[in-house]
Coordinates of C-alpha atoms and ligand atoms in Angstrom, one line a residue:
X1082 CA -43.4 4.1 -5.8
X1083 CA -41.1 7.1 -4.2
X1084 CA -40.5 10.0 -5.6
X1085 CA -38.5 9.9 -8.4
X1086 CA -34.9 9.0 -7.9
X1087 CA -35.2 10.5 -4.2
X1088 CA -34.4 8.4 -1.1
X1089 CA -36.8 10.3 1.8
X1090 CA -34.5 10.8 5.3
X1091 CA -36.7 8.2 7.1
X1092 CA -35.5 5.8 4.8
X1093 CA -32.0 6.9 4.5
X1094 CA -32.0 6.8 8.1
X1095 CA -33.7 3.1 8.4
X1096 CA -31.1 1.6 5.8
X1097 CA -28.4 3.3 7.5
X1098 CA -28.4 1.7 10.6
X1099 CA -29.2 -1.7 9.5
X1100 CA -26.3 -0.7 7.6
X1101 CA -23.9 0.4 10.5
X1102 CA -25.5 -2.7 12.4
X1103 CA -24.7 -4.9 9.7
X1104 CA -20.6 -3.5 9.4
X1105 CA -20.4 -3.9 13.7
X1106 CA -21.6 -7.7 13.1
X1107 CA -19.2 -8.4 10.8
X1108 CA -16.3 -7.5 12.3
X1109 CA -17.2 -9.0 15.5
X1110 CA -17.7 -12.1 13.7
X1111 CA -15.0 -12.9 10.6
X1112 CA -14.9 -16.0 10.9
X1113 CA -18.5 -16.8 9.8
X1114 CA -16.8 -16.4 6.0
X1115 CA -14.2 -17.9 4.3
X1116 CA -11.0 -15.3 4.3
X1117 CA -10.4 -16.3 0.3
X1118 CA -13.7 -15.8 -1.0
X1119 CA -14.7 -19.4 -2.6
X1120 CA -16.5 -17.9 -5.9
X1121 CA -15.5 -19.7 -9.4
X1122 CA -14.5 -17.4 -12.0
X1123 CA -18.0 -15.9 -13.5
X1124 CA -19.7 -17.2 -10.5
X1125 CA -20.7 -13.4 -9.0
X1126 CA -21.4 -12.3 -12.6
X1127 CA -24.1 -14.8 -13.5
X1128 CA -26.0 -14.3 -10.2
X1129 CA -26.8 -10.7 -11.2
X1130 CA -29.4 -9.3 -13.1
X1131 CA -27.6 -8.4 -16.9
X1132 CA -29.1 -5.2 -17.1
X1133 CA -29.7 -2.4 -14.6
X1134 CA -33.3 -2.3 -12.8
X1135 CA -35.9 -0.3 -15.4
X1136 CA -37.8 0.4 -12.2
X1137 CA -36.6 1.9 -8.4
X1138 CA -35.6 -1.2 -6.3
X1139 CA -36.1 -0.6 -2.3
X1140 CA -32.6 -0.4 -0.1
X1141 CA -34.4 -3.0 1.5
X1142 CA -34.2 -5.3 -1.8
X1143 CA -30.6 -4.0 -2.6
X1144 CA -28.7 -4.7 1.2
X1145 CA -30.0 -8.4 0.8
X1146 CA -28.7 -9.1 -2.8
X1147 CA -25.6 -7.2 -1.4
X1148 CA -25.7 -10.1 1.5
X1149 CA -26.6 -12.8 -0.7
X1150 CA -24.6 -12.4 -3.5
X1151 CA -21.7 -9.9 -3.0
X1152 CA -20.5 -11.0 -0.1
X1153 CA -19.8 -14.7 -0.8
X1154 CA -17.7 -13.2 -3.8
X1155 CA -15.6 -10.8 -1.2
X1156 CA -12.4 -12.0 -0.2
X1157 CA -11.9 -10.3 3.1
X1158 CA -9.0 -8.0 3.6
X1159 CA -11.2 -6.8 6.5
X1160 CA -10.8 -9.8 8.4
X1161 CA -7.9 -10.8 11.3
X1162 CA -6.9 -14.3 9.3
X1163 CA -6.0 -12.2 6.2
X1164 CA -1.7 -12.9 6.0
X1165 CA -1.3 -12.5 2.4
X1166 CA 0.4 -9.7 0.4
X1167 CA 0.3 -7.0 2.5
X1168 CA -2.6 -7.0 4.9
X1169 CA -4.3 -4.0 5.5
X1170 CA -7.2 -2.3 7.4
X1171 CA -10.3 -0.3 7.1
X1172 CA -10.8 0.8 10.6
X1173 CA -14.1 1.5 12.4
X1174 CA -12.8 4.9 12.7
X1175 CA -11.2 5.3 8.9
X1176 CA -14.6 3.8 7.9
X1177 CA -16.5 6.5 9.5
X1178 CA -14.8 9.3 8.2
X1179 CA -15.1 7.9 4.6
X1180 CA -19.0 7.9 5.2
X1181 CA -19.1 11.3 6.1
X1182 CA -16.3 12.0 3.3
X1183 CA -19.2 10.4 0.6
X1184 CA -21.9 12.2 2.3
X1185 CA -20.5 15.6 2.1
X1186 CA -19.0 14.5 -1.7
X1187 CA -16.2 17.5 -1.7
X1188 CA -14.8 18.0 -4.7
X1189 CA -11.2 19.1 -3.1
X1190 CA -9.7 20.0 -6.8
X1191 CA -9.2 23.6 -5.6
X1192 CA -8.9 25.2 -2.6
X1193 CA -12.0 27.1 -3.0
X1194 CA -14.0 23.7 -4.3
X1195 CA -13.1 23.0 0.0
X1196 CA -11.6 25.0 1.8
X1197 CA -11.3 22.6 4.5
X1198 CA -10.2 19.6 2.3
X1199 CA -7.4 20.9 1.2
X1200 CA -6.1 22.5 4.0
X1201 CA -7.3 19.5 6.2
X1202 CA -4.7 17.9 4.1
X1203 CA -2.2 19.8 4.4
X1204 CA -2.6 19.4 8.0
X1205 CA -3.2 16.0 8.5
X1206 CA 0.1 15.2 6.8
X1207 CA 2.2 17.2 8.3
X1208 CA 1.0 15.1 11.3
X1209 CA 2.1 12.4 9.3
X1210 CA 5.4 13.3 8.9
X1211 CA 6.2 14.3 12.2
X1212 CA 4.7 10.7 13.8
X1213 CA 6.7 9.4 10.7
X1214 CA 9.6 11.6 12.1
X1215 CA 10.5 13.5 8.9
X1216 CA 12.2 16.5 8.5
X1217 CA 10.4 19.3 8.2
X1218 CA 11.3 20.5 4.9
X1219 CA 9.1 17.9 3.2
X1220 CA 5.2 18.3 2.1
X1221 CA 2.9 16.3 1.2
X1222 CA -0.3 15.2 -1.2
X1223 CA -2.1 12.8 -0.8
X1224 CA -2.9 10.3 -3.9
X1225 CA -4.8 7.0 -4.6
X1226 CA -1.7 5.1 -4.3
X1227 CA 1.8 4.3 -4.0
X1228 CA 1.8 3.9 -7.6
X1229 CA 0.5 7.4 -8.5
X1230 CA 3.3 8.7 -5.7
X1231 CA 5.7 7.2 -7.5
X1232 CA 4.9 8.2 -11.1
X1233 CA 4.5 12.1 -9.7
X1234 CA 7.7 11.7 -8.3
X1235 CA 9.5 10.1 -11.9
X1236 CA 7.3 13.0 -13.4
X1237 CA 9.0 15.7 -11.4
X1238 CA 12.2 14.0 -11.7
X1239 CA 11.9 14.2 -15.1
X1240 CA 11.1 17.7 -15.5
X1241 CA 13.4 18.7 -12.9
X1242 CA 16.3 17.1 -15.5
X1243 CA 14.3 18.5 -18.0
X1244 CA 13.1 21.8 -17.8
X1245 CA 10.1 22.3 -20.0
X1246 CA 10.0 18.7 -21.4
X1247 CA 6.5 19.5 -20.4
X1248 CA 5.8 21.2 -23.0
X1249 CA 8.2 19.9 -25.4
X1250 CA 8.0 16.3 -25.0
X1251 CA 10.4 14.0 -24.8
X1252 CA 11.8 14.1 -28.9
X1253 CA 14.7 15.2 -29.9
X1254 CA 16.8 14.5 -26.5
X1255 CA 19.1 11.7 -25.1
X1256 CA 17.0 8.9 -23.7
X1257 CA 16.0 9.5 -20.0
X1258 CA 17.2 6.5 -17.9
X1259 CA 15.7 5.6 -14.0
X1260 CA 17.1 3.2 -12.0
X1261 CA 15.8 0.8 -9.0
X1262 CA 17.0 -2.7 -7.5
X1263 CA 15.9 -5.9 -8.8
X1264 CA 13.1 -5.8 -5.9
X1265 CA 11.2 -2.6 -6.9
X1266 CA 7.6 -3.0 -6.8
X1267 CA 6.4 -3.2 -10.6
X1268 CA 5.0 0.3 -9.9
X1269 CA 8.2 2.2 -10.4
X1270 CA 8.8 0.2 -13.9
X1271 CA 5.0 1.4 -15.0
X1272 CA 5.9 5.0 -13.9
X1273 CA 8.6 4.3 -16.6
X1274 CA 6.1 2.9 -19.2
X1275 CA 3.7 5.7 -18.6
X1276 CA 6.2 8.4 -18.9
X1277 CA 8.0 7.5 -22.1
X1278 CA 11.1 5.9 -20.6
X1279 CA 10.0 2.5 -21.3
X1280 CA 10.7 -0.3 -19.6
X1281 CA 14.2 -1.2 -21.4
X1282 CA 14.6 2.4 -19.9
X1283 CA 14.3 1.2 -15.9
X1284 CA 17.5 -0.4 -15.3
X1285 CA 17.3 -2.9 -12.7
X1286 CA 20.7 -3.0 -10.1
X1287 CA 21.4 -6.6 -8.7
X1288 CA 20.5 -7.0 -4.9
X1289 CA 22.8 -8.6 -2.3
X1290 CA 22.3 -11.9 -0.5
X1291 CA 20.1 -9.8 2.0
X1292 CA 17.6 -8.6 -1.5
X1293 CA 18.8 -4.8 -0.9
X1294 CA 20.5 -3.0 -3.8
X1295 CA 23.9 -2.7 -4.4
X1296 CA 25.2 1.1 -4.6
X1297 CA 28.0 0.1 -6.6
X1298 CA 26.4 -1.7 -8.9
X1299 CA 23.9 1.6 -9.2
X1300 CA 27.1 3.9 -9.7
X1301 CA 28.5 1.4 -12.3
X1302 CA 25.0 1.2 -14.4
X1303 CA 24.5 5.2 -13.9
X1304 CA 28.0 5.6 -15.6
X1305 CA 27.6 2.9 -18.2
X1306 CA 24.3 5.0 -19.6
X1307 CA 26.1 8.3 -19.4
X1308 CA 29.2 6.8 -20.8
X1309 CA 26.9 5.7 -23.9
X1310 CA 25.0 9.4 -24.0
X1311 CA 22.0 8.5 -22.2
X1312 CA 20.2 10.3 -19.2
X1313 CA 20.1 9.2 -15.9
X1314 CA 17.6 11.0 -14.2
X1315 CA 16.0 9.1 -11.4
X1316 CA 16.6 6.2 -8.6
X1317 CA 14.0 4.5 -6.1
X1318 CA 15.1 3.1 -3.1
X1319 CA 12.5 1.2 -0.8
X1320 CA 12.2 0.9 2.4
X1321 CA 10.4 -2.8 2.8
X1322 CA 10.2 -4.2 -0.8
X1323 CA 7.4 -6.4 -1.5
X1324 CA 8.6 -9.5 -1.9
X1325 CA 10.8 -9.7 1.7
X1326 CA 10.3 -6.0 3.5
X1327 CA 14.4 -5.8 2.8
X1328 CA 15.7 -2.1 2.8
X1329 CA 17.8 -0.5 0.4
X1330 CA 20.6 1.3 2.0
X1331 CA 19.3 4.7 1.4
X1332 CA 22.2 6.9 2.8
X1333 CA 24.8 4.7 -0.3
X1334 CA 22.1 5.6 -2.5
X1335 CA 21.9 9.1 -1.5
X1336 CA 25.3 9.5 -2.0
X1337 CA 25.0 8.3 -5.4
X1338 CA 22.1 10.4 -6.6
X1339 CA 24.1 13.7 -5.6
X1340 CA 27.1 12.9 -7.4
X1341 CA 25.0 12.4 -10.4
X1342 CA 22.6 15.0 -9.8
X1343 CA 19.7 12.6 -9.6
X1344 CA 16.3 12.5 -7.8
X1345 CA 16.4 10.0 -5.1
X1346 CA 12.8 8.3 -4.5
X1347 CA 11.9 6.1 -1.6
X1348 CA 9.1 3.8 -2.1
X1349 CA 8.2 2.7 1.9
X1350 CA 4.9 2.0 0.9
X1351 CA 4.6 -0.7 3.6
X1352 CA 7.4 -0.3 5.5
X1353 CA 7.9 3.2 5.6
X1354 CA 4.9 3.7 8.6
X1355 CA 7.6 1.5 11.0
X1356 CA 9.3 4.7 11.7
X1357 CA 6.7 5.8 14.0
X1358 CA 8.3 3.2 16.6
X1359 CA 11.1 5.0 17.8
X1360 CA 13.4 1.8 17.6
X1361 CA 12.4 1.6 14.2
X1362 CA 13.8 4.6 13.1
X1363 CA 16.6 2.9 11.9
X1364 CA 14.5 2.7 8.4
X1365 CA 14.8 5.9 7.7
X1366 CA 17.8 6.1 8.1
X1367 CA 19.5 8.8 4.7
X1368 CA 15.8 9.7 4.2
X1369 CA 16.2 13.1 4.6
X1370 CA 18.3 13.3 1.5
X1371 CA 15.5 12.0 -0.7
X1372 CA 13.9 14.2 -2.6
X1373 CA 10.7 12.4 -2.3
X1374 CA 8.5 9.9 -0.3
X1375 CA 6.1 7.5 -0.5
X1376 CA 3.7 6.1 2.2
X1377 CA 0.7 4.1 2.5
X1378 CA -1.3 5.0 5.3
X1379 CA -4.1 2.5 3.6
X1380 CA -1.1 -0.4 3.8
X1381 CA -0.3 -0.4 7.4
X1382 CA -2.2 2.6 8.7
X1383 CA -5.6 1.2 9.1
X1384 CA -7.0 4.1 6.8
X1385 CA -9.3 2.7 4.3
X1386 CA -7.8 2.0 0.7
X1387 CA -7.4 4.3 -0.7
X1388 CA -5.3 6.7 0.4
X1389 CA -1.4 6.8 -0.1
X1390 CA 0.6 9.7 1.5
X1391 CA 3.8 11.6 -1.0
X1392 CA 6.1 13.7 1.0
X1393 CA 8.7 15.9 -1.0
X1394 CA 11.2 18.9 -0.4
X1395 CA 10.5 20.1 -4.0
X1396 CA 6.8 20.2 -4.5
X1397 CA 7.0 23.1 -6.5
X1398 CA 9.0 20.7 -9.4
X1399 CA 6.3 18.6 -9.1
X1400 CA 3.6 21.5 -9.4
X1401 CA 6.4 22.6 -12.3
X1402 CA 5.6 19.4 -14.2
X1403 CA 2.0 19.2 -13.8
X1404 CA 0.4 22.5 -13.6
X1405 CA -1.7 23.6 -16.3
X1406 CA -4.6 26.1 -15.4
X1407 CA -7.5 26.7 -17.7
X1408 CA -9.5 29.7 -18.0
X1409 CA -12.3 27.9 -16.1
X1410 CA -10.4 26.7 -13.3
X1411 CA -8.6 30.4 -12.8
X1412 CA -9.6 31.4 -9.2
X1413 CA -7.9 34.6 -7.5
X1414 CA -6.7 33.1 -4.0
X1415 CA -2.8 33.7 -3.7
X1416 CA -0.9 31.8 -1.4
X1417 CA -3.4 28.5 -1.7
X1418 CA -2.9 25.1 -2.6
X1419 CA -4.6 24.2 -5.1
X1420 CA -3.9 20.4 -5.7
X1421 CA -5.3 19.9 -9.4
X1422 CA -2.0 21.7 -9.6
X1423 CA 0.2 17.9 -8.3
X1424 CA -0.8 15.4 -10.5
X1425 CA -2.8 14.3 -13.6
X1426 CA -6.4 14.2 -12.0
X1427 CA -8.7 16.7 -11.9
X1428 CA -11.1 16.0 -9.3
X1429 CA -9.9 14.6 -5.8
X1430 CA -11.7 13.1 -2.9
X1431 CA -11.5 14.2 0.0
X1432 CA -8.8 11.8 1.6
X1433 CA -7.2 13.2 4.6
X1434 CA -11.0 13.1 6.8
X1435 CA -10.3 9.4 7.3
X1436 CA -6.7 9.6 7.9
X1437 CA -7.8 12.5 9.9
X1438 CA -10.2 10.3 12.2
X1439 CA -7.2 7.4 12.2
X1440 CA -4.5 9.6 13.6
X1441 CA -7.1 11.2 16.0
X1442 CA -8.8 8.1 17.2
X1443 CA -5.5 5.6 17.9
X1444 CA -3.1 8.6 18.5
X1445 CA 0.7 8.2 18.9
X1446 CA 0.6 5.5 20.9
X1447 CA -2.3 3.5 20.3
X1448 CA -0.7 3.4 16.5
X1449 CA 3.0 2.6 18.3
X1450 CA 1.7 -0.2 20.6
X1451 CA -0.5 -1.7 17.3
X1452 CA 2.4 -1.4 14.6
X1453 CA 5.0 -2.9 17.6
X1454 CA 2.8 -5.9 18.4
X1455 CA 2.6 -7.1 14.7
X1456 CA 6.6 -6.7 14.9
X1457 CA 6.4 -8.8 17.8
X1458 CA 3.9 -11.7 16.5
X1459 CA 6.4 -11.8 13.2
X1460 CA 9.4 -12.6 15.2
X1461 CA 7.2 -14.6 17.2
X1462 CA 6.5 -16.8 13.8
X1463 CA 9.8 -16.3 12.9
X1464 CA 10.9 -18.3 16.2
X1465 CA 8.9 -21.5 15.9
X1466 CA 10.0 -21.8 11.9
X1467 CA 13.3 -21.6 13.4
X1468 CA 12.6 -24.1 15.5
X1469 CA 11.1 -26.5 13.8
X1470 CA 12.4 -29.1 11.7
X1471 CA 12.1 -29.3 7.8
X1472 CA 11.3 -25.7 8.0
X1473 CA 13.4 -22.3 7.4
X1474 CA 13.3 -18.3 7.1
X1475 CA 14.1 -17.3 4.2
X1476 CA 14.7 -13.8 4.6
X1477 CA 15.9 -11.4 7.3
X1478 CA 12.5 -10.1 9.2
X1479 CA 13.0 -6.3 9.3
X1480 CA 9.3 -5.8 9.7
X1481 CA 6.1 -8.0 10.0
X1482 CA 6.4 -9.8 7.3
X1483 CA 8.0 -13.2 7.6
X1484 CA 9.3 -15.4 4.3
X1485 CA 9.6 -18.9 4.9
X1486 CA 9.6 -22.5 3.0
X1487 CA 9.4 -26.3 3.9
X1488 CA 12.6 -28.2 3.0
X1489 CA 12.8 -31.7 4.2
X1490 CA 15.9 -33.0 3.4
X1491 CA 16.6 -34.7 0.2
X1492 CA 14.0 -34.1 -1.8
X1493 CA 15.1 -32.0 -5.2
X1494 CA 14.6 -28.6 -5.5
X1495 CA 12.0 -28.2 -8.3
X1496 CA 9.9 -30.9 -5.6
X1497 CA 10.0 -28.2 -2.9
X1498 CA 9.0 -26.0 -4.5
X1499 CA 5.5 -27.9 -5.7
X1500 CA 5.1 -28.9 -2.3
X1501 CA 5.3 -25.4 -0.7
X1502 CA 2.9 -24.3 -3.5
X1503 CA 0.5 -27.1 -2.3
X1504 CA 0.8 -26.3 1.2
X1505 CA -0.2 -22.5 0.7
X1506 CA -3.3 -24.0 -1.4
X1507 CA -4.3 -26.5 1.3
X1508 CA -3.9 -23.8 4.1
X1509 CA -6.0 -21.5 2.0
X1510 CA -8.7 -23.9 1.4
X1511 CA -9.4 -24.0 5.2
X1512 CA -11.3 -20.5 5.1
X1513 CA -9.5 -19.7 8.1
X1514 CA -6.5 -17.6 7.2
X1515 CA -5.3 -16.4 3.6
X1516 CA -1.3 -16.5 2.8
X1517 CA 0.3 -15.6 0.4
X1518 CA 3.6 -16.6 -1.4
X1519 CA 6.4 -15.4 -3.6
X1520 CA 9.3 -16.5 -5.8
X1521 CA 13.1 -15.9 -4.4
X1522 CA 15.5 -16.9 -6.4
X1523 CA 14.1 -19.3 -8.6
X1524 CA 12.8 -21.0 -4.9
X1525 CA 9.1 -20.9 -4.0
X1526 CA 8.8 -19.3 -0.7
X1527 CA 5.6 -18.9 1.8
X1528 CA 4.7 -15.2 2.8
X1529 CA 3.0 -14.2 5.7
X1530 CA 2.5 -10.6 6.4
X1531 CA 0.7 -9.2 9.6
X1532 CA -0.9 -6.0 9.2
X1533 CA -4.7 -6.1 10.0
X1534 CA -5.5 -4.2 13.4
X1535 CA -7.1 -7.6 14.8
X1536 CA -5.1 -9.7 14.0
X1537 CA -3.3 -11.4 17.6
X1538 CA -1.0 -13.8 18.6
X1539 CA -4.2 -16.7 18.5
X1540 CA -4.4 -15.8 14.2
X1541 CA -0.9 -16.6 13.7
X1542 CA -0.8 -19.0 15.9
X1543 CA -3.4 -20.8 14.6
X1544 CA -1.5 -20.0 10.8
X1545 CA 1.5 -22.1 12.0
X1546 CA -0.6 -25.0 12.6
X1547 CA -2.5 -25.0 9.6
X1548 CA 0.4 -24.8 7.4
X1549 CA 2.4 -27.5 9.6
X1550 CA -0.5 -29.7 9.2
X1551 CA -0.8 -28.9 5.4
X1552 CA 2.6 -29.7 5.2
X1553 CA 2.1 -33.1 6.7
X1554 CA -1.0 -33.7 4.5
X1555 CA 1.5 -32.4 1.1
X1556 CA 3.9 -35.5 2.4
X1557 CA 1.4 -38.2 3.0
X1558 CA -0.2 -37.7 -0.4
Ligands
LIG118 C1 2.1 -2.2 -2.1 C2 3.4 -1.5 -2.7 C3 3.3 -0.6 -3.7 C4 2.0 -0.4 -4.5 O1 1.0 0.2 -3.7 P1 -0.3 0.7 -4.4 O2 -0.8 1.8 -3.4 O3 -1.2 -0.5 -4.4 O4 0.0 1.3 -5.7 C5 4.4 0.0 -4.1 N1 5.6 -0.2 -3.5 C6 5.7 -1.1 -2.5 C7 7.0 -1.3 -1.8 C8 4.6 -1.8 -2.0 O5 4.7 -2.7 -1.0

């Protein structure tokens, strides 16, 4: 038996690089597995033991229950077929730095807990924001994800309305009132529910034909809520909503939020990271004006998840509405960040060493020529649906994200809709890509989204065909 509990460094070191061996293989390989992972409900579950070991297992014996029965349950995000939601990627170098980040297991809670992870961070994202083209004025933290971002920023909106409502809660005032378009991610309505402003406090402005919000109809619904005594205190524009990567038009909005003295959000979660191609600065166009950011460098930075990247020109309102030292964590450094100080956590893992290694390892351009060749293979897509018969886009195709249905010709609308259900099923069953889809207007549309570093023109290609062959299949039967 080994020593209790202890792994010896020969051991460590054997697993390791059967380990390391193991990751290479797979990603030279995806499409030995099935993109959706195949595993019935329960299935993963019942094949493990139902109580932890009462004796020490080998790595040997662990690795080949994590081959046998894990990874038929993993639905690969990892691999270059993956087209649904949002595809993402752990890089080989993003993967490296979060092995070193677990071996060195930094608590970066304080300055002093690691020195180098906090200021690491600091570093690494002003990086960010100047590949991302920002103005200088804005910091950054980095968080699990876009939904913490966006709760810190509501958090710090809501302080900055209401001084002190830290400590005096939200009793006794007008209701607090926050405002994004009808294609907000769900996030920015549980930033609402988690902050007492409810969700019948989020108000939800109309888009236009194109799915971006209305200012108008923001200005009209900001002045409805003051007219009735309420308090409008926040607004989140994004930049690439979920559903169809449209883009609010920040600079309206901005407008808008300083006549009313509100914080102005941008949730570019996805889309945001475009504006490191220099024709795609368009995006962020009015973002200066925002008093807060949001970016996922684990959505379409090929960091890891999780890692999500919140740039403000006020951090000290969001250190205002969070900050709260005890006696135990007091430490005498002046002039440090101490980034318990931004949010609701505690401890925080040590983030930016993988974004650190992604930034480093593609540089500017190898992120550029990545990021503009998934642009390309979208428009690419978007050209043959075009071209096609029975088939249409049905969105504009800002990014690399491409919304489309089948629509032969007189068949009712509630039938389309079952049959472009059936075709992303049927394309899905063949293993060899995984889409996605989404509802638009009471219409059932297909979604393809290409974001995974390996992903080329033969993936999407191959994509097309599938789904055009599904949809033959959907007719005949
Ligand atoms: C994916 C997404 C989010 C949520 O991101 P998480 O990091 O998973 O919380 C928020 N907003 C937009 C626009 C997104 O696309």
């Amino acid at each position: 038996m080994p020593e209790a509990g202890d792994i010896s460094a020969d051991e460590f070191r054997h697993a390791g690089h059967q380990l390391i061996d193991w990751i290479a293989d797979y990603w030279e390989h995806p499409e030995r597995y099935p993109v959706l992972s195949r595993a019935r409900p329960g299935e993963i579950a019942r094949a493990l033991p139902a109580s932890a070991p009462e004796e020490p297992e080998t790595l040997d014996t662990i690795l080949r229950d994590f081959e046998q029965i894990i990874v038929p349950g993993v639905t690969h995000w990892n691999h270059p077929g993956f087209l649904a939601y949002f595809a993402v990627t752990g890089s080989a170098p993003g993967v490296l730095g979060e092995l070193l980040s677990a071996a060195l297991n930094v608590n970066a809670m304080l300055w002093r807990t690691s020195p180098a992870a906090t200021e690491l961070e600091e570093v690494t994202l002003d990086w960010l924001r100047q590949l991302l083209n920002l103005p200088g004025t804005f910091s950054g933290v980095i968080y699990d994800t876009a939904s913490i971002s966006s709760m810190v920023a509501m958090a710090a909106a809501r302080e900055a309305a209401s001084p002190g409502v830290k400590t005096r809660g939200l009793a006794g005032a007008p209701p607090m009132r926050v405002y994004c378009s009808d294609q907000a991610h769900s996030s920015i309505e549980k930033a609402a529910i988690t902050l007492g402003i409810g969700r019948e406090g989020t108000r939800t402005i109309p888009s236009d034909a194109e799915y971006r919000m209305q200012p108008a109809r923001l200005r009209e619904a900001i002045e409805r809520d003051i007219a009735a005594g309420d308090r409008p205190i926040f607004v989140a524009a994004t930049v690439g909503t979920t559903a169809t990567t449209s883009v609010d038009p920040v600079p309206e909005i901005a407008d808008v939020c300083e006549e009313f003295g509100l914080w102005l959000h941008v949730d570019g979660a996805y889309g945001g990271t475009a504006a490191v191609i220099p024709e795609m600065r368009w995006v962020w166009e009015g973002v200066g004006r925002a008093d807060s950011i949001v970016v996922n460098p684990h959505k379409w930075l090929f960091t890891p998840i999780d890692c999500s990247a919140f740039f403000s020109r006020r951090l000290d309102v969001v250190r205002a509405a969070f900050s709260l030292v005890p006696d135990y964590l007091r430490t005498s450094e002046s002039d440090v960040h101490n980034y318990m100080d931004y949010g609701v956590q505690l401890g925080r893992r040590f983030r930016a060493l993988k974004l650190w290694f992604v930034l480093r390892a593609y540089g500017r351009e190898g992120i550029v020529d990545r990021l503009r060749e998934h642009i390309r293979l979208a428009h690419e897509l978007e050209g043959w649906i075009q071209a096609t018969p029975n088939w249409e886009v049905a969105a504009p195709v800002p990014f690399s994200t491409v919304c489309f249905r089948y629509n032969p010709p007189g068949v009712d609308e509630e039938t389309v809709n079952a049959v472009n259900l059936a075709i992303i099923d049927c394309v899905n069953n063949t293993g060899e890509v995984f889409i996605s889809g989404t509802r638009l207007r009471g219409k059932e549309v297909i979604r393809l989204a290409i974001g995974h570093i390996r992903t080329t023109e033969e993936h999407v290609h191959r994509a097309w065909d599938l789904l055009q062959q599904a949809a033959r299949a959907v007719n005949a039967g």
